[in-house]
Amino acid sequence: MTKVNREIVVSEALDLLDEVGLDTVSTRRLAKRLGVEQPSLYWYFRTKKDLLAAMAEAAMAPHTAAPLPTPDDDWRDWFLDNTRSFRRTLLMRRDGARLHAGSTPAGDLDRIRRKMDFLVTSGVPERDAQMAMLAASRFTVGSALEEQADAGSGDDSDPQVDMPVIDHESAFEAGLALILDGLVHRTATRAASTCRQTIV
């Protein structure tokens, strides 16, 4: 019998995901891949949902391992880089965005708080920082979902004549810029308002 542990199970499950896609990942297939009996997987994960949650967390490793912002960083540049890192990580795995959607980043909460603290310390109002990070995250997941759905559709037909051709990365960058521009505007407006109140 193949010797396994939790990390090996998750790693093999992610490799299986890349091979067959999220819809076809099953504990039966995974057990066969590992050379173990299917019930033995319940020692590590009581349900398939628990397994998928662990896979989602492990799949985010490249993003969660990225350096945290420092006081010398420009918050606008960091906001862009952080969101792009998230997108790259989602796209590293087949159906990575679907795997991530709805998951709770329980192991990343401290990093998220430190990112929020960085934005607030940089002058971004706390509520705006929270909403901008949430908006950027959900936009990125949606963008990656569309991109991965297109990649797996197998539809090579020509687009309609009156439809503009926009590649996924350009569309993502345009949307991200709009989110950042809105946050910059709100931050500047709040700062100006605070300054006027101080003068008065």
PDB file of C-alpha atoms in Angstrom:
ATOM      1  CA  MET A   1       0.000   0.000   0.000  1.00  0.00           C
ATOM      2  CA  THR A   2       1.245   3.465  -0.862  1.00  0.00           C
ATOM      3  CA  LYS A   3       2.198   5.499   2.188  1.00  0.00           C
ATOM      4  CA  VAL A   4       0.262   8.753   2.191  1.00  0.00           C
ATOM      5  CA  ASN A   5      -0.308  11.760   4.401  1.00  0.00           C
ATOM      6  CA  ARG A   6      -2.521  14.834   4.196  1.00  0.00           C
ATOM      7  CA  GLU A   7      -0.026  16.831   2.124  1.00  0.00           C
ATOM      8  CA  ILE A   8       0.421  14.023  -0.401  1.00  0.00           C
ATOM      9  CA  VAL A   9      -3.344  13.607  -0.727  1.00  0.00           C
ATOM     10  CA  VAL A  10      -3.809  17.327  -1.449  1.00  0.00           C
ATOM     11  CA  SER A  11      -0.872  17.451  -3.866  1.00  0.00           C
ATOM     12  CA  GLU A  12      -2.139  14.449  -5.821  1.00  0.00           C
ATOM     13  CA  ALA A  13      -5.656  15.882  -5.803  1.00  0.00           C
ATOM     14  CA  LEU A  14      -4.370  19.098  -7.394  1.00  0.00           C
ATOM     15  CA  ASP A  15      -2.497  17.116 -10.032  1.00  0.00           C
ATOM     16  CA  LEU A  16      -5.700  15.187 -10.701  1.00  0.00           C
ATOM     17  CA  LEU A  17      -7.539  18.505 -11.016  1.00  0.00           C
ATOM     18  CA  ASP A  18      -5.085  19.645 -13.690  1.00  0.00           C
ATOM     19  CA  GLU A  19      -5.586  16.397 -15.602  1.00  0.00           C
ATOM     20  CA  VAL A  20      -9.354  15.942 -15.530  1.00  0.00           C
ATOM     21  CA  GLY A  21     -10.934  19.220 -14.367  1.00  0.00           C
ATOM     22  CA  LEU A  22     -12.991  20.044 -11.303  1.00  0.00           C
ATOM     23  CA  ASP A  23     -16.178  18.296 -12.434  1.00  0.00           C
ATOM     24  CA  THR A  24     -14.368  14.966 -12.746  1.00  0.00           C
ATOM     25  CA  VAL A  25     -12.344  15.064  -9.525  1.00  0.00           C
ATOM     26  CA  SER A  26     -13.683  12.397  -7.168  1.00  0.00           C
ATOM     27  CA  THR A  27     -12.458  10.572  -4.092  1.00  0.00           C
ATOM     28  CA  ARG A  28     -12.720   7.329  -6.073  1.00  0.00           C
ATOM     29  CA  ARG A  29     -10.363   8.623  -8.781  1.00  0.00           C
ATOM     30  CA  LEU A  30      -8.042  10.086  -6.172  1.00  0.00           C
ATOM     31  CA  ALA A  31      -7.869   6.850  -4.188  1.00  0.00           C
ATOM     32  CA  LYS A  32      -7.042   4.913  -7.354  1.00  0.00           C
ATOM     33  CA  ARG A  33      -4.330   7.440  -8.192  1.00  0.00           C
ATOM     34  CA  LEU A  34      -2.827   7.068  -4.723  1.00  0.00           C
ATOM     35  CA  GLY A  35      -3.118   3.281  -4.757  1.00  0.00           C
ATOM     36  CA  VAL A  36      -5.270   3.183  -1.629  1.00  0.00           C
ATOM     37  CA  GLU A  37      -8.820   2.206  -0.760  1.00  0.00           C
ATOM     38  CA  GLN A  38     -11.337   5.035  -1.033  1.00  0.00           C
ATOM     39  CA  PRO A  39     -12.461   4.882   2.648  1.00  0.00           C
ATOM     40  CA  SER A  40      -8.868   5.524   3.771  1.00  0.00           C
ATOM     41  CA  LEU A  41      -9.145   9.094   2.445  1.00  0.00           C
ATOM     42  CA  TYR A  42     -11.743   9.841   5.113  1.00  0.00           C
ATOM     43  CA  TRP A  43      -8.955   9.625   7.668  1.00  0.00           C
ATOM     44  CA  TYR A  44      -7.682  12.915   6.259  1.00  0.00           C
ATOM     45  CA  PHE A  45     -10.889  14.505   4.943  1.00  0.00           C
ATOM     46  CA  ARG A  46     -14.334  13.622   6.228  1.00  0.00           C
ATOM     47  CA  THR A  47     -16.106  14.938   3.123  1.00  0.00           C
ATOM     48  CA  LYS A  48     -15.288  15.908  -0.437  1.00  0.00           C
ATOM     49  CA  LYS A  49     -16.063  19.501   0.555  1.00  0.00           C
ATOM     50  CA  ASP A  50     -13.267  19.360   3.131  1.00  0.00           C
ATOM     51  CA  LEU A  51     -10.901  18.016   0.485  1.00  0.00           C
ATOM     52  CA  LEU A  52     -11.825  20.781  -1.966  1.00  0.00           C
ATOM     53  CA  ALA A  53     -11.294  23.412   0.748  1.00  0.00           C
ATOM     54  CA  ALA A  54      -7.794  22.049   1.419  1.00  0.00           C
ATOM     55  CA  MET A  55      -7.082  21.986  -2.316  1.00  0.00           C
ATOM     56  CA  ALA A  56      -8.225  25.596  -2.664  1.00  0.00           C
ATOM     57  CA  GLU A  57      -5.961  26.695   0.180  1.00  0.00           C
ATOM     58  CA  ALA A  58      -2.960  24.799  -1.218  1.00  0.00           C
ATOM     59  CA  ALA A  59      -3.577  26.147  -4.722  1.00  0.00           C
ATOM     60  CA  MET A  60      -3.240  29.681  -3.338  1.00  0.00           C
ATOM     61  CA  ALA A  61       0.291  29.003  -2.033  1.00  0.00           C
ATOM     62  CA  PRO A  62       2.111  31.064  -4.708  1.00  0.00           C
ATOM     63  CA  HIS A  63      -0.011  34.105  -3.827  1.00  0.00           C
ATOM     64  CA  THR A  64       0.093  33.646  -0.061  1.00  0.00           C
ATOM     65  CA  ALA A  65       3.871  33.257  -0.216  1.00  0.00           C
ATOM     66  CA  ALA A  66       4.307  36.625  -1.943  1.00  0.00           C
ATOM     67  CA  PRO A  67       6.053  39.315   0.145  1.00  0.00           C
ATOM     68  CA  LEU A  68       3.808  41.491   2.263  1.00  0.00           C
ATOM     69  CA  PRO A  69       3.843  45.254   1.636  1.00  0.00           C
ATOM     70  CA  THR A  70       6.416  47.402   3.404  1.00  0.00           C
ATOM     71  CA  PRO A  71       6.019  51.006   4.622  1.00  0.00           C
ATOM     72  CA  ASP A  72       8.151  52.184   1.691  1.00  0.00           C
ATOM     73  CA  ASP A  73       5.814  50.681  -0.927  1.00  0.00           C
ATOM     74  CA  ASP A  74       3.473  52.894  -2.922  1.00  0.00           C
ATOM     75  CA  TRP A  75       0.014  51.619  -2.029  1.00  0.00           C
ATOM     76  CA  ARG A  76      -1.296  52.083  -5.585  1.00  0.00           C
ATOM     77  CA  ASP A  77       1.494  50.001  -7.129  1.00  0.00           C
ATOM     78  CA  TRP A  78       1.099  47.391  -4.407  1.00  0.00           C
ATOM     79  CA  PHE A  79      -2.669  47.177  -4.951  1.00  0.00           C
ATOM     80  CA  LEU A  80      -2.093  46.418  -8.635  1.00  0.00           C
ATOM     81  CA  ASP A  81       0.706  43.913  -7.993  1.00  0.00           C
ATOM     82  CA  ASN A  82      -1.264  42.103  -5.289  1.00  0.00           C
ATOM     83  CA  THR A  83      -4.316  41.691  -7.516  1.00  0.00           C
ATOM     84  CA  ARG A  84      -2.218  40.541 -10.462  1.00  0.00           C
ATOM     85  CA  SER A  85      -0.511  37.967  -8.233  1.00  0.00           C
ATOM     86  CA  PHE A  86      -3.930  36.659  -7.210  1.00  0.00           C
ATOM     87  CA  ARG A  87      -4.983  36.329 -10.857  1.00  0.00           C
ATOM     88  CA  ARG A  88      -1.782  34.536 -11.869  1.00  0.00           C
ATOM     89  CA  THR A  89      -2.268  32.055  -9.038  1.00  0.00           C
ATOM     90  CA  LEU A  90      -5.874  31.337  -9.988  1.00  0.00           C
ATOM     91  CA  LEU A  91      -4.804  30.653 -13.572  1.00  0.00           C
ATOM     92  CA  MET A  92      -1.992  28.273 -12.585  1.00  0.00           C
ATOM     93  CA  ARG A  93      -4.456  25.446 -11.983  1.00  0.00           C
ATOM     94  CA  ARG A  94      -7.115  24.085 -14.292  1.00  0.00           C
ATOM     95  CA  ASP A  95     -10.457  25.388 -12.996  1.00  0.00           C
ATOM     96  CA  GLY A  96      -8.475  27.283 -10.358  1.00  0.00           C
ATOM     97  CA  ALA A  97     -11.036  30.078 -10.161  1.00  0.00           C
ATOM     98  CA  ARG A  98     -13.937  27.646  -9.703  1.00  0.00           C
ATOM     99  CA  LEU A  99     -11.987  25.800  -7.028  1.00  0.00           C
ATOM    100  CA  HIS A 100     -11.337  29.058  -5.175  1.00  0.00           C
ATOM    101  CA  ALA A 101     -14.818  30.580  -5.539  1.00  0.00           C
ATOM    102  CA  GLY A 102     -16.715  30.410  -2.270  1.00  0.00           C
ATOM    103  CA  SER A 103     -13.736  29.207  -0.253  1.00  0.00           C
ATOM    104  CA  THR A 104     -12.784  30.884   3.016  1.00  0.00           C
ATOM    105  CA  PRO A 105      -9.116  31.890   3.352  1.00  0.00           C
ATOM    106  CA  ALA A 106      -8.875  30.743   6.969  1.00  0.00           C
ATOM    107  CA  GLY A 107      -5.100  30.300   6.839  1.00  0.00           C
ATOM    108  CA  ASP A 108      -4.518  33.712   5.286  1.00  0.00           C
ATOM    109  CA  LEU A 109      -6.465  35.955   7.669  1.00  0.00           C
ATOM    110  CA  ASP A 110      -3.371  37.420   9.350  1.00  0.00           C
ATOM    111  CA  ARG A 111      -1.880  38.368   5.974  1.00  0.00           C
ATOM    112  CA  ILE A 112      -5.169  39.945   4.904  1.00  0.00           C
ATOM    113  CA  ARG A 113      -5.258  42.035   8.086  1.00  0.00           C
ATOM    114  CA  ARG A 114      -1.688  43.198   7.491  1.00  0.00           C
ATOM    115  CA  LYS A 115      -2.532  44.170   3.924  1.00  0.00           C
ATOM    116  CA  MET A 116      -5.529  46.148   5.188  1.00  0.00           C
ATOM    117  CA  ASP A 117      -3.391  47.829   7.834  1.00  0.00           C
ATOM    118  CA  PHE A 118      -0.909  48.826   5.127  1.00  0.00           C
ATOM    119  CA  LEU A 119      -3.615  50.485   3.029  1.00  0.00           C
ATOM    120  CA  VAL A 120      -5.101  52.315   6.020  1.00  0.00           C
ATOM    121  CA  THR A 121      -1.670  53.465   7.197  1.00  0.00           C
ATOM    122  CA  SER A 122      -1.050  54.726   3.656  1.00  0.00           C
ATOM    123  CA  GLY A 123      -4.082  56.987   3.929  1.00  0.00           C
ATOM    124  CA  VAL A 124      -6.871  54.865   2.462  1.00  0.00           C
ATOM    125  CA  PRO A 125     -10.066  55.067   4.557  1.00  0.00           C
ATOM    126  CA  GLU A 126     -10.608  51.726   6.285  1.00  0.00           C
ATOM    127  CA  ARG A 127     -14.057  51.021   4.850  1.00  0.00           C
ATOM    128  CA  ASP A 128     -12.892  51.928   1.340  1.00  0.00           C
ATOM    129  CA  ALA A 129      -9.838  49.688   1.726  1.00  0.00           C
ATOM    130  CA  GLN A 130     -12.049  46.764   2.737  1.00  0.00           C
ATOM    131  CA  MET A 131     -14.504  47.273  -0.106  1.00  0.00           C
ATOM    132  CA  ALA A 132     -11.774  47.812  -2.710  1.00  0.00           C
ATOM    133  CA  MET A 133      -9.961  44.619  -1.718  1.00  0.00           C
ATOM    134  CA  LEU A 134     -13.246  42.707  -1.819  1.00  0.00           C
ATOM    135  CA  ALA A 135     -14.216  44.210  -5.179  1.00  0.00           C
ATOM    136  CA  ALA A 136     -10.796  43.488  -6.678  1.00  0.00           C
ATOM    137  CA  SER A 137     -10.902  39.911  -5.379  1.00  0.00           C
ATOM    138  CA  ARG A 138     -14.350  39.179  -6.765  1.00  0.00           C
ATOM    139  CA  PHE A 139     -13.580  40.890 -10.062  1.00  0.00           C
ATOM    140  CA  THR A 140     -10.416  38.821 -10.391  1.00  0.00           C
ATOM    141  CA  VAL A 141     -12.204  35.544  -9.660  1.00  0.00           C
ATOM    142  CA  GLY A 142     -14.906  36.406 -12.192  1.00  0.00           C
ATOM    143  CA  SER A 143     -12.326  37.400 -14.771  1.00  0.00           C
ATOM    144  CA  ALA A 144     -10.397  34.154 -14.275  1.00  0.00           C
ATOM    145  CA  LEU A 145     -13.623  32.131 -14.414  1.00  0.00           C
ATOM    146  CA  GLU A 146     -14.433  33.610 -17.822  1.00  0.00           C
ATOM    147  CA  GLU A 147     -10.912  33.048 -19.087  1.00  0.00           C
ATOM    148  CA  GLN A 148     -10.764  29.428 -17.955  1.00  0.00           C
ATOM    149  CA  ALA A 149     -14.255  28.750 -19.290  1.00  0.00           C
ATOM    150  CA  ASP A 150     -13.198  30.063 -22.697  1.00  0.00           C
ATOM    151  CA  ALA A 151     -10.048  27.949 -22.620  1.00  0.00           C
ATOM    152  CA  GLY A 152     -12.063  24.806 -21.931  1.00  0.00           C
ATOM    153  CA  SER A 153     -14.955  25.459 -24.299  1.00  0.00           C
ATOM    154  CA  GLY A 154     -13.208  24.209 -27.427  1.00  0.00           C
ATOM    155  CA  ASP A 155     -15.156  26.800 -29.419  1.00  0.00           C
ATOM    156  CA  ASP A 156     -12.884  27.970 -32.219  1.00  0.00           C
ATOM    157  CA  SER A 157     -15.639  29.733 -34.161  1.00  0.00           C
ATOM    158  CA  ASP A 158     -15.041  33.287 -35.350  1.00  0.00           C
ATOM    159  CA  PRO A 159     -16.523  36.041 -33.170  1.00  0.00           C
ATOM    160  CA  GLN A 160     -19.492  38.036 -34.439  1.00  0.00           C
ATOM    161  CA  VAL A 161     -18.559  40.843 -36.787  1.00  0.00           C
ATOM    162  CA  ASP A 162     -19.933  43.582 -34.516  1.00  0.00           C
ATOM    163  CA  MET A 163     -18.282  42.204 -31.373  1.00  0.00           C
ATOM    164  CA  PRO A 164     -14.997  43.846 -30.298  1.00  0.00           C
ATOM    165  CA  VAL A 165     -12.101  41.447 -29.824  1.00  0.00           C
ATOM    166  CA  ILE A 166     -10.561  42.043 -26.404  1.00  0.00           C
ATOM    167  CA  ASP A 167      -8.086  39.612 -24.931  1.00  0.00           C
ATOM    168  CA  HIS A 168      -8.601  38.477 -21.350  1.00  0.00           C
ATOM    169  CA  GLU A 169      -5.494  40.124 -19.924  1.00  0.00           C
ATOM    170  CA  SER A 170      -6.311  43.508 -21.468  1.00  0.00           C
ATOM    171  CA  ALA A 171      -9.876  43.306 -20.161  1.00  0.00           C
ATOM    172  CA  PHE A 172      -8.598  42.389 -16.696  1.00  0.00           C
ATOM    173  CA  GLU A 173      -6.088  45.254 -16.652  1.00  0.00           C
ATOM    174  CA  ALA A 174      -8.747  47.742 -17.770  1.00  0.00           C
ATOM    175  CA  GLY A 175     -11.150  46.636 -15.037  1.00  0.00           C
ATOM    176  CA  LEU A 176      -8.428  46.667 -12.399  1.00  0.00           C
ATOM    177  CA  ALA A 177      -7.431  50.199 -13.412  1.00  0.00           C
ATOM    178  CA  LEU A 178     -11.033  51.343 -13.001  1.00  0.00           C
ATOM    179  CA  ILE A 179     -11.212  49.872  -9.497  1.00  0.00           C
ATOM    180  CA  LEU A 180      -7.943  51.538  -8.514  1.00  0.00           C
ATOM    181  CA  ASP A 181      -8.935  54.872 -10.070  1.00  0.00           C
ATOM    182  CA  GLY A 182     -12.133  54.822  -8.021  1.00  0.00           C
ATOM    183  CA  LEU A 183     -10.208  54.069  -4.841  1.00  0.00           C
ATOM    184  CA  VAL A 184      -7.660  56.820  -5.538  1.00  0.00           C
ATOM    185  CA  HIS A 185     -10.475  59.308  -6.160  1.00  0.00           C
ATOM    186  CA  ARG A 186     -12.317  58.388  -2.965  1.00  0.00           C
ATOM    187  CA  THR A 187      -9.111  58.511  -0.940  1.00  0.00           C
ATOM    188  CA  ALA A 188      -8.212  61.958  -2.295  1.00  0.00           C
ATOM    189  CA  THR A 189     -11.767  63.239  -1.722  1.00  0.00           C
ATOM    190  CA  ARG A 190     -11.796  62.025   1.888  1.00  0.00           C
ATOM    191  CA  ALA A 191      -8.353  63.534   2.502  1.00  0.00           C
ATOM    192  CA  ALA A 192      -9.457  66.910   1.076  1.00  0.00           C
ATOM    193  CA  SER A 193     -12.618  66.850   3.174  1.00  0.00           C
ATOM    194  CA  THR A 194     -10.655  66.080   6.336  1.00  0.00           C
ATOM    195  CA  CYS A 195      -8.233  68.886   5.539  1.00  0.00           C
ATOM    196  CA  ARG A 196     -11.056  71.412   5.106  1.00  0.00           C
ATOM    197  CA  GLN A 197     -12.638  70.358   8.391  1.00  0.00           C
ATOM    198  CA  THR A 198      -9.289  70.766  10.138  1.00  0.00           C
ATOM    199  CA  ILE A 199      -8.852  74.303   8.723  1.00  0.00           C
ATOM    200  CA  VAL A 200     -12.363  75.331   9.701  1.00  0.00           C
TER     201      VAL A 200
END
